[in-house]
PDB file of C-alpha atoms in Angstrom:
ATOM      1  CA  UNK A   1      13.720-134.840-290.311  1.00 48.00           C
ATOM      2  CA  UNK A   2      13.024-134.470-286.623  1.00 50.00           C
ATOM      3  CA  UNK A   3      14.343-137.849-285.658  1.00 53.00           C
ATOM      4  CA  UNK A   4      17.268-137.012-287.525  1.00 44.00           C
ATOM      5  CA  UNK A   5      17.653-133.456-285.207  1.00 42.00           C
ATOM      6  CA  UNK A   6      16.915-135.569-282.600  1.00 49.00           C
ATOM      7  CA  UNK A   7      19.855-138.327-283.594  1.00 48.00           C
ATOM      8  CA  UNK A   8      22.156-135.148-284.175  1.00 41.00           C
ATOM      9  CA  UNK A   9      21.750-133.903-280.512  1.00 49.00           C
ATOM     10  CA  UNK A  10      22.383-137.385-279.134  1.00 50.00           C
ATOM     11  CA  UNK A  11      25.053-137.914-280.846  1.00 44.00           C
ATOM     12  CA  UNK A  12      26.585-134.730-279.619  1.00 43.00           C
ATOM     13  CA  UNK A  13      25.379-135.016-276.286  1.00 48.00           C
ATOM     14  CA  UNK A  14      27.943-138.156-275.742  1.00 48.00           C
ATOM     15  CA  UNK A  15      29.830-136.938-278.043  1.00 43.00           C
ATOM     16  CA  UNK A  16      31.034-133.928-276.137  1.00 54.00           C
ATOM     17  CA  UNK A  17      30.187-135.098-272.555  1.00 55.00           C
ATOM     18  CA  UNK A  18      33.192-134.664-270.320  1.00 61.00           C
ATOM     19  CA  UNK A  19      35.302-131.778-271.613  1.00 75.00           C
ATOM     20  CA  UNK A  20      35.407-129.749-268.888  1.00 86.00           C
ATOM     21  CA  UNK A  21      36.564-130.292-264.965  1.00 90.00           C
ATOM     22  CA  UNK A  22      33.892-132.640-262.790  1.00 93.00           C
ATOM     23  CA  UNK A  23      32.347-129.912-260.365  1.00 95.00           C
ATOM     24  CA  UNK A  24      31.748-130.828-256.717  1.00 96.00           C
ATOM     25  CA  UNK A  25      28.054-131.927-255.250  1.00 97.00           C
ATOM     26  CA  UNK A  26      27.173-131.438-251.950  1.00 96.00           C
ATOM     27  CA  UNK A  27      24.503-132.557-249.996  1.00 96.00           C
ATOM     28  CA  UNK A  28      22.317-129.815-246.982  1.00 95.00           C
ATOM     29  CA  UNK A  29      22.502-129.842-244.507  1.00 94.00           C
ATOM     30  CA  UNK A  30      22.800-134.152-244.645  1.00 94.00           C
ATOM     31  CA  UNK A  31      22.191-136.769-247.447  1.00 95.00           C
ATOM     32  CA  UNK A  32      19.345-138.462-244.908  1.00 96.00           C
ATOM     33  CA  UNK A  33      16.690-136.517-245.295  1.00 96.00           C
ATOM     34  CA  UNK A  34      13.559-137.253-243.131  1.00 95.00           C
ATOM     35  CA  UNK A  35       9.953-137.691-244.796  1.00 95.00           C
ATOM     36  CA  UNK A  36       8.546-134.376-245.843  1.00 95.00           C
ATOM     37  CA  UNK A  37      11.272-132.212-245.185  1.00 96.00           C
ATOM     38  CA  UNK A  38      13.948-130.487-247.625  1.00 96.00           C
ATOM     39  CA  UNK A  39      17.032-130.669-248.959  1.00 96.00           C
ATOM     40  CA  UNK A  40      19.661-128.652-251.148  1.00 97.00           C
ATOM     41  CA  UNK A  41      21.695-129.972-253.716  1.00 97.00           C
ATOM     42  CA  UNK A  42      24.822-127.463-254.222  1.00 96.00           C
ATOM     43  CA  UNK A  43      26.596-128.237-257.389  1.00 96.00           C
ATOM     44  CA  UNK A  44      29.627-125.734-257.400  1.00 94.00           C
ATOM     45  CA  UNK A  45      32.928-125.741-259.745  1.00 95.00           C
ATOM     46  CA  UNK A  46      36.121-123.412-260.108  1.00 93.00           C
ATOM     47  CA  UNK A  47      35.076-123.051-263.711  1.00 93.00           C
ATOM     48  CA  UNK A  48      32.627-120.778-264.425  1.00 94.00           C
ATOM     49  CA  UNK A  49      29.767-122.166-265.936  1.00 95.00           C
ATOM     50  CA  UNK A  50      26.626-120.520-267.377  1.00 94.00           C
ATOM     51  CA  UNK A  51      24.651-123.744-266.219  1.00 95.00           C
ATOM     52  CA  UNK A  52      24.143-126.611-264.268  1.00 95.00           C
ATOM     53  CA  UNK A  53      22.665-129.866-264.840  1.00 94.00           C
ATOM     54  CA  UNK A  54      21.292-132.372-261.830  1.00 95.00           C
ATOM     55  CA  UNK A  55      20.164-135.860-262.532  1.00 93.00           C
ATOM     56  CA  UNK A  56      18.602-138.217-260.356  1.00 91.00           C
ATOM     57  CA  UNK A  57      19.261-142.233-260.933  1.00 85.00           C
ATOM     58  CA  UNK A  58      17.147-144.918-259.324  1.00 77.00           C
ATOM     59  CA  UNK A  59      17.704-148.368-260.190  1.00 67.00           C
ATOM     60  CA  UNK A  60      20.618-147.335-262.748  1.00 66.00           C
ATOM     61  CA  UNK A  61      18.556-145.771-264.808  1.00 67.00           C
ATOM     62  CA  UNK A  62      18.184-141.891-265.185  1.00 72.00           C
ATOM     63  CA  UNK A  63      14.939-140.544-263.264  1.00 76.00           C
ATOM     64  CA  UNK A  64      15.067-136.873-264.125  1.00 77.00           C
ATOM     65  CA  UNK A  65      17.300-134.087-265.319  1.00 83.00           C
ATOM     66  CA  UNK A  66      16.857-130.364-263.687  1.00 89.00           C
ATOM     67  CA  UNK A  67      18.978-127.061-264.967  1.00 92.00           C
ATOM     68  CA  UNK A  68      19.562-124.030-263.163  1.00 93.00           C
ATOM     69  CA  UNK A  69      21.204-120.740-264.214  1.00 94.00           C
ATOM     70  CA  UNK A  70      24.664-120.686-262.620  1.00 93.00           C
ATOM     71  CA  UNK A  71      25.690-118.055-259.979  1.00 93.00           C
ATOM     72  CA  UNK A  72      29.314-116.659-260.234  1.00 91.00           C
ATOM     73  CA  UNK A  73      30.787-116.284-256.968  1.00 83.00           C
ATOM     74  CA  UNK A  74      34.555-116.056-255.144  1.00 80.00           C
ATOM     75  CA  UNK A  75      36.387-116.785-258.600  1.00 84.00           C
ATOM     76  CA  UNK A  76      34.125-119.676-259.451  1.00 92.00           C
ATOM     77  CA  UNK A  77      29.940-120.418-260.325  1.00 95.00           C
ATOM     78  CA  UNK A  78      27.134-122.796-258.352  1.00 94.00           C
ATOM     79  CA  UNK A  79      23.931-123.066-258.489  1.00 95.00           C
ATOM     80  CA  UNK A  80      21.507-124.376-255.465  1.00 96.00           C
ATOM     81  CA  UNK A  81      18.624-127.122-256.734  1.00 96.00           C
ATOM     82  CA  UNK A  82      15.735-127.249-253.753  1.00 95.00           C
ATOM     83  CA  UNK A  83      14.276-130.906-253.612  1.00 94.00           C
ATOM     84  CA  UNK A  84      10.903-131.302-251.295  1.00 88.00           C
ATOM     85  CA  UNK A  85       9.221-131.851-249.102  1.00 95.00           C
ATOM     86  CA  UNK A  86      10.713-135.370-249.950  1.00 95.00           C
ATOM     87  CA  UNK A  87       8.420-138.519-250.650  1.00 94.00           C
ATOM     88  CA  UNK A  88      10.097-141.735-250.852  1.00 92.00           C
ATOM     89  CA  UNK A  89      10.268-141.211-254.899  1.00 92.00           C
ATOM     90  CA  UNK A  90      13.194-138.469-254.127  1.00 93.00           C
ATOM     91  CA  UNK A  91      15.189-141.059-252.861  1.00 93.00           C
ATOM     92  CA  UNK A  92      18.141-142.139-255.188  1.00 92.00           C
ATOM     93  CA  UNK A  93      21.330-141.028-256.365  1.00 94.00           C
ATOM     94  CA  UNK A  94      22.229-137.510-257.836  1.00 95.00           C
ATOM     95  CA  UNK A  95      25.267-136.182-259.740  1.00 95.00           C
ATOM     96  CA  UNK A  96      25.681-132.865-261.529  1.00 95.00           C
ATOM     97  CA  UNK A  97      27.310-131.403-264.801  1.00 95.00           C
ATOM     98  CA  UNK A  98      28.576-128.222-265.468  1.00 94.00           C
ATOM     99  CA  UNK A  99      28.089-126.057-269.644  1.00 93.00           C
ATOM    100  CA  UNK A 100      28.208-122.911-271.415  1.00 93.00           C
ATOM    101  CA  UNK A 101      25.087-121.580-272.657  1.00 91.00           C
ATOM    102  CA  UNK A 102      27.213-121.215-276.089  1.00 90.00           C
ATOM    103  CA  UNK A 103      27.767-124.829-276.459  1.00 87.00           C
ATOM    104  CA  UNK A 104      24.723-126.290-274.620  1.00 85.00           C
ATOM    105  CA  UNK A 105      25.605-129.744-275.308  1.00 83.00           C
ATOM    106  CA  UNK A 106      29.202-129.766-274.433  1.00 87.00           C
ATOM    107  CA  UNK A 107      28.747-131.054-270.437  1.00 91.00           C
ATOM    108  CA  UNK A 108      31.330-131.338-268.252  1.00 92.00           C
ATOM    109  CA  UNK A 109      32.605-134.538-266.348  1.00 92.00           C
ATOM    110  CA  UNK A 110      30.153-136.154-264.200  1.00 92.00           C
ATOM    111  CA  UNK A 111      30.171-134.813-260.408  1.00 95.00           C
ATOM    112  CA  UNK A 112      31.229-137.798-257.788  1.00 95.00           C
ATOM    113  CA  UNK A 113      27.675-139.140-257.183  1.00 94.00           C
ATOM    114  CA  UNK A 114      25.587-138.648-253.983  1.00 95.00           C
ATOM    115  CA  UNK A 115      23.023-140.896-252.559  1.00 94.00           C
ATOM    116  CA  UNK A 116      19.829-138.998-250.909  1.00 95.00           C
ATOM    117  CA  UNK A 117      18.292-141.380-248.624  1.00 96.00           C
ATOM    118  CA  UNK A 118      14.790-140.566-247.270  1.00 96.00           C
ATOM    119  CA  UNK A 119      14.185-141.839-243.740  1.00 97.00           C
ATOM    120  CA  UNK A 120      11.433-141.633-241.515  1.00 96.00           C
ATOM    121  CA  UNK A 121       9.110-144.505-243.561  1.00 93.00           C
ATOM    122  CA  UNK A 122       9.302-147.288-240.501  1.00 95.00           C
ATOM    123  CA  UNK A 123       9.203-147.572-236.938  1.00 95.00           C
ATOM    124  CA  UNK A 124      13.108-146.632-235.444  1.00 96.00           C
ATOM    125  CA  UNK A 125      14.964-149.161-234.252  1.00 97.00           C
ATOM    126  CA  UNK A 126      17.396-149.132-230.837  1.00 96.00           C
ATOM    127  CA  UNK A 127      20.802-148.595-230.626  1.00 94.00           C
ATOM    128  CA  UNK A 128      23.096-149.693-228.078  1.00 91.00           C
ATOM    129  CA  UNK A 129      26.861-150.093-226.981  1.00 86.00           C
ATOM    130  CA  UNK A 130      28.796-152.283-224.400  1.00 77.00           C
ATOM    131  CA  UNK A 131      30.947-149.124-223.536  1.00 69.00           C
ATOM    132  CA  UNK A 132      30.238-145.827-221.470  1.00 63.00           C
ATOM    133  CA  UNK A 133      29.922-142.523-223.620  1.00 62.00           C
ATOM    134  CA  UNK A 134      33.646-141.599-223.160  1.00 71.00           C
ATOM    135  CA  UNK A 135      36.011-143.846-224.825  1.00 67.00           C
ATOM    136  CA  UNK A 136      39.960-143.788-225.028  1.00 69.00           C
ATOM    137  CA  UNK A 137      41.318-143.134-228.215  1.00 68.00           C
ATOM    138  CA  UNK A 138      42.499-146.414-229.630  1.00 69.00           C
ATOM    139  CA  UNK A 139      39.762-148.253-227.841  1.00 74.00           C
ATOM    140  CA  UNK A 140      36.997-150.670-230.276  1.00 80.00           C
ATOM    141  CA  UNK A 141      33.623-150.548-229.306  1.00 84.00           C
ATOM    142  CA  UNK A 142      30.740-152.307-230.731  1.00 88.00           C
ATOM    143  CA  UNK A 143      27.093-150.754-231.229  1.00 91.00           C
ATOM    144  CA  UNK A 144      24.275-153.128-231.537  1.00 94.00           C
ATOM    145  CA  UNK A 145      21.371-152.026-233.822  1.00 96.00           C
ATOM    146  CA  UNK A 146      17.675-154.169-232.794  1.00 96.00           C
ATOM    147  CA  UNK A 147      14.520-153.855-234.409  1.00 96.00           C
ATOM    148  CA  UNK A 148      11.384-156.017-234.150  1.00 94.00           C
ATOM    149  CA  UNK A 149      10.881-155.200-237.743  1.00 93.00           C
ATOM    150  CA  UNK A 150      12.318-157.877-240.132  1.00 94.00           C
ATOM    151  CA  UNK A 151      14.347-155.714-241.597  1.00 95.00           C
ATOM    152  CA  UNK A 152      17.324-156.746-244.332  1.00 94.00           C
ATOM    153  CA  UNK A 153      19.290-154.306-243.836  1.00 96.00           C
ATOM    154  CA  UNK A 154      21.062-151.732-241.027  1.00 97.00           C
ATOM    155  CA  UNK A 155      22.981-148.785-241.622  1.00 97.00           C
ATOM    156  CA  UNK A 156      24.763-146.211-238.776  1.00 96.00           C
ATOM    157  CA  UNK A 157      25.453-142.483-239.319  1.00 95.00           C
ATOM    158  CA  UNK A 158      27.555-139.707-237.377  1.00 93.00           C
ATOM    159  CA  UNK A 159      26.022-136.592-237.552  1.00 91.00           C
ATOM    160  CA  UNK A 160      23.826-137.095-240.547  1.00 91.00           C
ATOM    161  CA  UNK A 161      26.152-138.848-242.712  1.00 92.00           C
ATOM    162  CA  UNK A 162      26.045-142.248-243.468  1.00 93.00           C
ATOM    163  CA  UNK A 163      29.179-144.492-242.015  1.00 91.00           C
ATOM    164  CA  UNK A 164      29.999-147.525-244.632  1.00 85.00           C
ATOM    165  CA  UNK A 165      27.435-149.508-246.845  1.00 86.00           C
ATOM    166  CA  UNK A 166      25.528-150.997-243.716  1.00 91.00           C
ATOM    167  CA  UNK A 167      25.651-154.211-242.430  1.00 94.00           C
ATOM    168  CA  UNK A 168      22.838-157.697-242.832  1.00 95.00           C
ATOM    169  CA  UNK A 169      19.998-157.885-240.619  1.00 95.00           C
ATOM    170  CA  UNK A 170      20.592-161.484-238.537  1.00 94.00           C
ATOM    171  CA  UNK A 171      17.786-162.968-236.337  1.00 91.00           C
ATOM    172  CA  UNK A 172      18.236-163.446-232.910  1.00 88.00           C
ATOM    173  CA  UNK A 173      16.668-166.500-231.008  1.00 88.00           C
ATOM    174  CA  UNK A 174      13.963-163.783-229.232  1.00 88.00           C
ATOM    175  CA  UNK A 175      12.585-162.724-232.960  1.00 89.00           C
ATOM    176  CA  UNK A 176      14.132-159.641-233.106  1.00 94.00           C
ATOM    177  CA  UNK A 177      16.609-158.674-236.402  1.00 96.00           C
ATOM    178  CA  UNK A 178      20.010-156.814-235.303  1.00 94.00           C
ATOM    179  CA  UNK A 179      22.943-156.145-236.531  1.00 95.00           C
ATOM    180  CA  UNK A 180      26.500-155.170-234.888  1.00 94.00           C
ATOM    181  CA  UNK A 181      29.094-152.386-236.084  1.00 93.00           C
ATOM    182  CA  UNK A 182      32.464-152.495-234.865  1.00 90.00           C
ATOM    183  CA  UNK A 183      34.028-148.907-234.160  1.00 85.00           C
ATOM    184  CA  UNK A 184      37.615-148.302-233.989  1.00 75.00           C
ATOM    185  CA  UNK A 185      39.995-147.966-233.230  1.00 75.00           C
ATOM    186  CA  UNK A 186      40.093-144.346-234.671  1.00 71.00           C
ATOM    187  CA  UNK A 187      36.382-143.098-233.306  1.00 78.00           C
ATOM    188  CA  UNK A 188      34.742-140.113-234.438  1.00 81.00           C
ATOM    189  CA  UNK A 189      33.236-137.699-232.021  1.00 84.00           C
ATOM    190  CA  UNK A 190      29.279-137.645-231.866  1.00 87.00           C
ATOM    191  CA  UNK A 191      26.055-138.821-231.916  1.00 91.00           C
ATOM    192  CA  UNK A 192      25.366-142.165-233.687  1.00 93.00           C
ATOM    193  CA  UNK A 193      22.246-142.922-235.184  1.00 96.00           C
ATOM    194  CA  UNK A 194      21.014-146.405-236.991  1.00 96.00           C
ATOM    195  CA  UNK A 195      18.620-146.968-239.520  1.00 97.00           C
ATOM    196  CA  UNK A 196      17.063-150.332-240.977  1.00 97.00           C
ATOM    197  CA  UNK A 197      15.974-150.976-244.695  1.00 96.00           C
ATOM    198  CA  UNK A 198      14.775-153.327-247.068  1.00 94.00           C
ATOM    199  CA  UNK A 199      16.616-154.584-250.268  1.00 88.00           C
ATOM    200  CA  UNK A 200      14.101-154.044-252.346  1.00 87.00           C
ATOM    201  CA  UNK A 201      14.318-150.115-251.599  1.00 87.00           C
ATOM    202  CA  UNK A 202      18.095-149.536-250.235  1.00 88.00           C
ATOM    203  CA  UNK A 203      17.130-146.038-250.221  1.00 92.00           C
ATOM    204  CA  UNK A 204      14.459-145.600-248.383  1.00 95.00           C
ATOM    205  CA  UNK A 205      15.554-146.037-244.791  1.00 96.00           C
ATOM    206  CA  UNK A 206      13.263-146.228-241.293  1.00 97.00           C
ATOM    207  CA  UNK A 207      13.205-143.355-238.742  1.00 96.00           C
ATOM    208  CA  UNK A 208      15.929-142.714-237.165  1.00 96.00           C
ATOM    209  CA  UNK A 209      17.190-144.707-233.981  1.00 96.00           C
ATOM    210  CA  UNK A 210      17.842-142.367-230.631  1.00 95.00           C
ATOM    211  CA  UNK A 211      21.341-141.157-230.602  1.00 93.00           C
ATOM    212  CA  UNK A 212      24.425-142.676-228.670  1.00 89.00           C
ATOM    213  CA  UNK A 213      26.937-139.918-227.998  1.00 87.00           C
ATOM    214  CA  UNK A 214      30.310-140.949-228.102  1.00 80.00           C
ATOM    215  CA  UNK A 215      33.196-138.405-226.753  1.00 79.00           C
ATOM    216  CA  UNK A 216      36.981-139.656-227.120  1.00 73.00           C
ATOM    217  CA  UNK A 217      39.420-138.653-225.041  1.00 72.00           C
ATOM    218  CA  UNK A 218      43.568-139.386-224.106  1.00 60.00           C
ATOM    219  CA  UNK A 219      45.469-141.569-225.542  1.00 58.00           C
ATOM    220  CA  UNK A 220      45.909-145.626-225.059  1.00 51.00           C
ATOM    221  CA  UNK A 221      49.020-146.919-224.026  1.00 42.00           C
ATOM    222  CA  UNK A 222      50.965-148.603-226.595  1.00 48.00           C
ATOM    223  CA  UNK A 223      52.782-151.835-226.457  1.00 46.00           C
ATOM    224  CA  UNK A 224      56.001-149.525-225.846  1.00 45.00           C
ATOM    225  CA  UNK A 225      54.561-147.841-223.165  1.00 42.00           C
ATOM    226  CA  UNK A 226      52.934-150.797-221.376  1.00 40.00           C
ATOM    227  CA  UNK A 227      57.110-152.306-221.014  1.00 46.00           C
ATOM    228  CA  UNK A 228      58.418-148.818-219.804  1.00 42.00           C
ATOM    229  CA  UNK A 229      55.615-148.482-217.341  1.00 42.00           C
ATOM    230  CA  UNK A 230      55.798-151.707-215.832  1.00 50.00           C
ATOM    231  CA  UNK A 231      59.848-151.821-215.688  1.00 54.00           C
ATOM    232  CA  UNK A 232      59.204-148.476-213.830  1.00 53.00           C
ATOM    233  CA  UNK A 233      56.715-150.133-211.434  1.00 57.00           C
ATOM    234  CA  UNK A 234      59.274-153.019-210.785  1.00 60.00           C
ATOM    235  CA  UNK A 235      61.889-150.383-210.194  1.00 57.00           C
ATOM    236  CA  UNK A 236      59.573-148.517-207.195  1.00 66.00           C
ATOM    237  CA  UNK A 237      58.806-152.001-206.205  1.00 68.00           C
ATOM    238  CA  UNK A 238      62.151-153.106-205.258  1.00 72.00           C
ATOM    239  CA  UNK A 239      63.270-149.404-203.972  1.00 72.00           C
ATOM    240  CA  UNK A 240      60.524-149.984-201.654  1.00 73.00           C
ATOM    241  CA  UNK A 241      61.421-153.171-200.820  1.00 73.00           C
ATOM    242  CA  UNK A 242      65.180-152.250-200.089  1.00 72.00           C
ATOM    243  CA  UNK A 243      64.378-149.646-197.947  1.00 74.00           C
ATOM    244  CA  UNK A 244      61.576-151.943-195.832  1.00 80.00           C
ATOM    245  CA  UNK A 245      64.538-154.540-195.559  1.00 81.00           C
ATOM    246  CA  UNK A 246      66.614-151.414-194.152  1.00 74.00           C
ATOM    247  CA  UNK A 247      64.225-150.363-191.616  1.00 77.00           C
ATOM    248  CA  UNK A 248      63.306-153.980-190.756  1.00 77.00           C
ATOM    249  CA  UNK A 249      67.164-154.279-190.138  1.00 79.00           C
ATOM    250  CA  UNK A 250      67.439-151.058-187.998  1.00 83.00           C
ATOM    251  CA  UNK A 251      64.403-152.056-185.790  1.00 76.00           C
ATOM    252  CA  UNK A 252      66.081-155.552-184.909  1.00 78.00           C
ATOM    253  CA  UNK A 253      69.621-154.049-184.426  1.00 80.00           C
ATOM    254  CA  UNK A 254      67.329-151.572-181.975  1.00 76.00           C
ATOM    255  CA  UNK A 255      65.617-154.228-180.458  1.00 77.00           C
ATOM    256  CA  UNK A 256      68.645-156.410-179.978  1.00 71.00           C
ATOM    257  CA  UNK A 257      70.913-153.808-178.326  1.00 75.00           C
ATOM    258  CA  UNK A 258      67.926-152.716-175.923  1.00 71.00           C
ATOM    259  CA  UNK A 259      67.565-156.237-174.656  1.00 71.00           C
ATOM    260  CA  UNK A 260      71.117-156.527-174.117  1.00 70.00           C
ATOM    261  CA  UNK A 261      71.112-153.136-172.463  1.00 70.00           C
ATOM    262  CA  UNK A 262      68.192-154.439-170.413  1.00 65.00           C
ATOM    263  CA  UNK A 263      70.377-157.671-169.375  1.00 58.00           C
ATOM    264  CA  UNK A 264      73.519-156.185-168.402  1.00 61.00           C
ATOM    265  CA  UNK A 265      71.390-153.621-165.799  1.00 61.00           C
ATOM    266  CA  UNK A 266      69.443-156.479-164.475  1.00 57.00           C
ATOM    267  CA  UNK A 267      73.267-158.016-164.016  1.00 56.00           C
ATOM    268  CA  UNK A 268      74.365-155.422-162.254  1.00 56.00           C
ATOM    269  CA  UNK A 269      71.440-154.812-160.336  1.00 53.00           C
ATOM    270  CA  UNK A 270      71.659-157.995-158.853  1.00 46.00           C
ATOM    271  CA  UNK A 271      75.760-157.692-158.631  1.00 50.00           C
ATOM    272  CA  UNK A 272      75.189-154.639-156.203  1.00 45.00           C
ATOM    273  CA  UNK A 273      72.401-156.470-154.267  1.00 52.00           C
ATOM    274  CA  UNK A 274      74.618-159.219-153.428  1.00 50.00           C
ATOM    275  CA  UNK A 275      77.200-157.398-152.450  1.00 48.00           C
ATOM    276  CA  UNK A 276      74.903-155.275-149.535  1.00 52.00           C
ATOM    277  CA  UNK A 277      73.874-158.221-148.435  1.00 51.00           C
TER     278      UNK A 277
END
């Protein structure tokens, strides 16, 4: 009889999973969270819930399953679910569900997953660019990520949030393992951070690298503007050279009627000198 309770709820709990609206997960104050601290999992929806489920994946497989009474705030319900300090086991990916107490195994859609990666297990590696910190918008730049560690894997964040699904480690001819992101050409403003990892445990990142602050600023000339500004550099150029060729004229015409100035009064100079003599 209890298996077939215990068939019963199964049955219902796919049975009746997805009725309702997907709420939203969010991740504070970053989904890389560094060894031993803490992070909050906010599962919020405009529907207002009585309770919210969290489950944590690894592998994908279902690790866990946490409830919290909802809260019912600004015309909609959340609750908060405190994770930490972190070990590496806290690593994996997360999604939440939203029910009614009346109907406890009527679940709503699955939240859009989020992957909690714990950093902070390996040595950082560096980070570098080609490029000064201020960049024109439009502009690529590359960021080389090194390690000494024979890493599989690199990875780059902004701000705490992971950029992309990382890149492969390569070897270089010295030993090292590095990898290369190319940026652009729309750049986001601030500090960029890279990570390595293994495959065996994509989750579990190293320590952060020290940041490289990027600031973008103007705009970069487009193809269109590049032909306007250099028929308008032609046009000052051969302004310029007209009037040169004028004032080289006027200095000769100058030059030539002083020396014949200078010729006739040597002519008559010598004119009157004959003529007293």
């Amino acid at each position: 009889q209890v298996l077939l309770v215990i068939l019963i709820r199964f049955i219902q709990f796919f049975l009746f999973l997805g009725i309702y609206k997907k709420p939203f997960l969010l991740a504070l104050p970053t989904p890389l969270v560094n060894l031993g601290e803490k992070v909050t999992l906010e599962c919020r929806s405009e529907i207002m819930f009585d309770t919210f489920i969290l489950t944590s994946h690894k592998t994908g497989t279902i690790k866990g399953s946490f409830k919290l009474s909802a809260e019912h705030c600004h015309g909609g319900s959340q609750a908060n679910f405190s994770i930490g300090p972190v070990t590496s086991d806290d690593a994996g990916t997360y999604t939440c569900y939203g029910s009614f107490n009346h109907s406890p195994y009527e679940w709503s859609e699955s939240s859009d997953p989020i992957d909690i990666k714990i950093t902070g297990l390996y040595k950082k590696p560096s980070l570098s660019a080609l490029l000064g910190p201020v960049l024109i918008s439009g502009e690529n730049v590359t960021l080389s990520c090194i390690s000494d560690h024979q890493f599989d894997m690199f990875h780059l964040s902004i701000e705490g949030v992971p950029l992309g699904q990382g890149l492969p480690a390569m070897q270089s001819h010295n030993g090292t393992f590095k990898a290369k992101f190319l940026l652009g050409p729309v750049i986001q403003t601030g500090n960029y951070r890279c990570y390595g990892s293994f495959s065996n445990s994509s989750h579990v990142w190293s320590s952060p690298s020290d940041p490289w602050y990027f600031s973008v600023t103007g705009k970069k000339a487009s193809h269109r503007d590049l032909i306007f500004y250099n028929h308008g550099l032609l046009y000052i150029l051969i302004r310029l050279s007209f009037y040169m060729m004028v004032f080289l004229l006027i200095f000769l015409i100058h030059s030539w009627c002083h020396a014949k100035r200078n010729v006739h009064q040597e002519g008559s100079e010598c004119h009157l000198s004959s003529m007293r003599n």
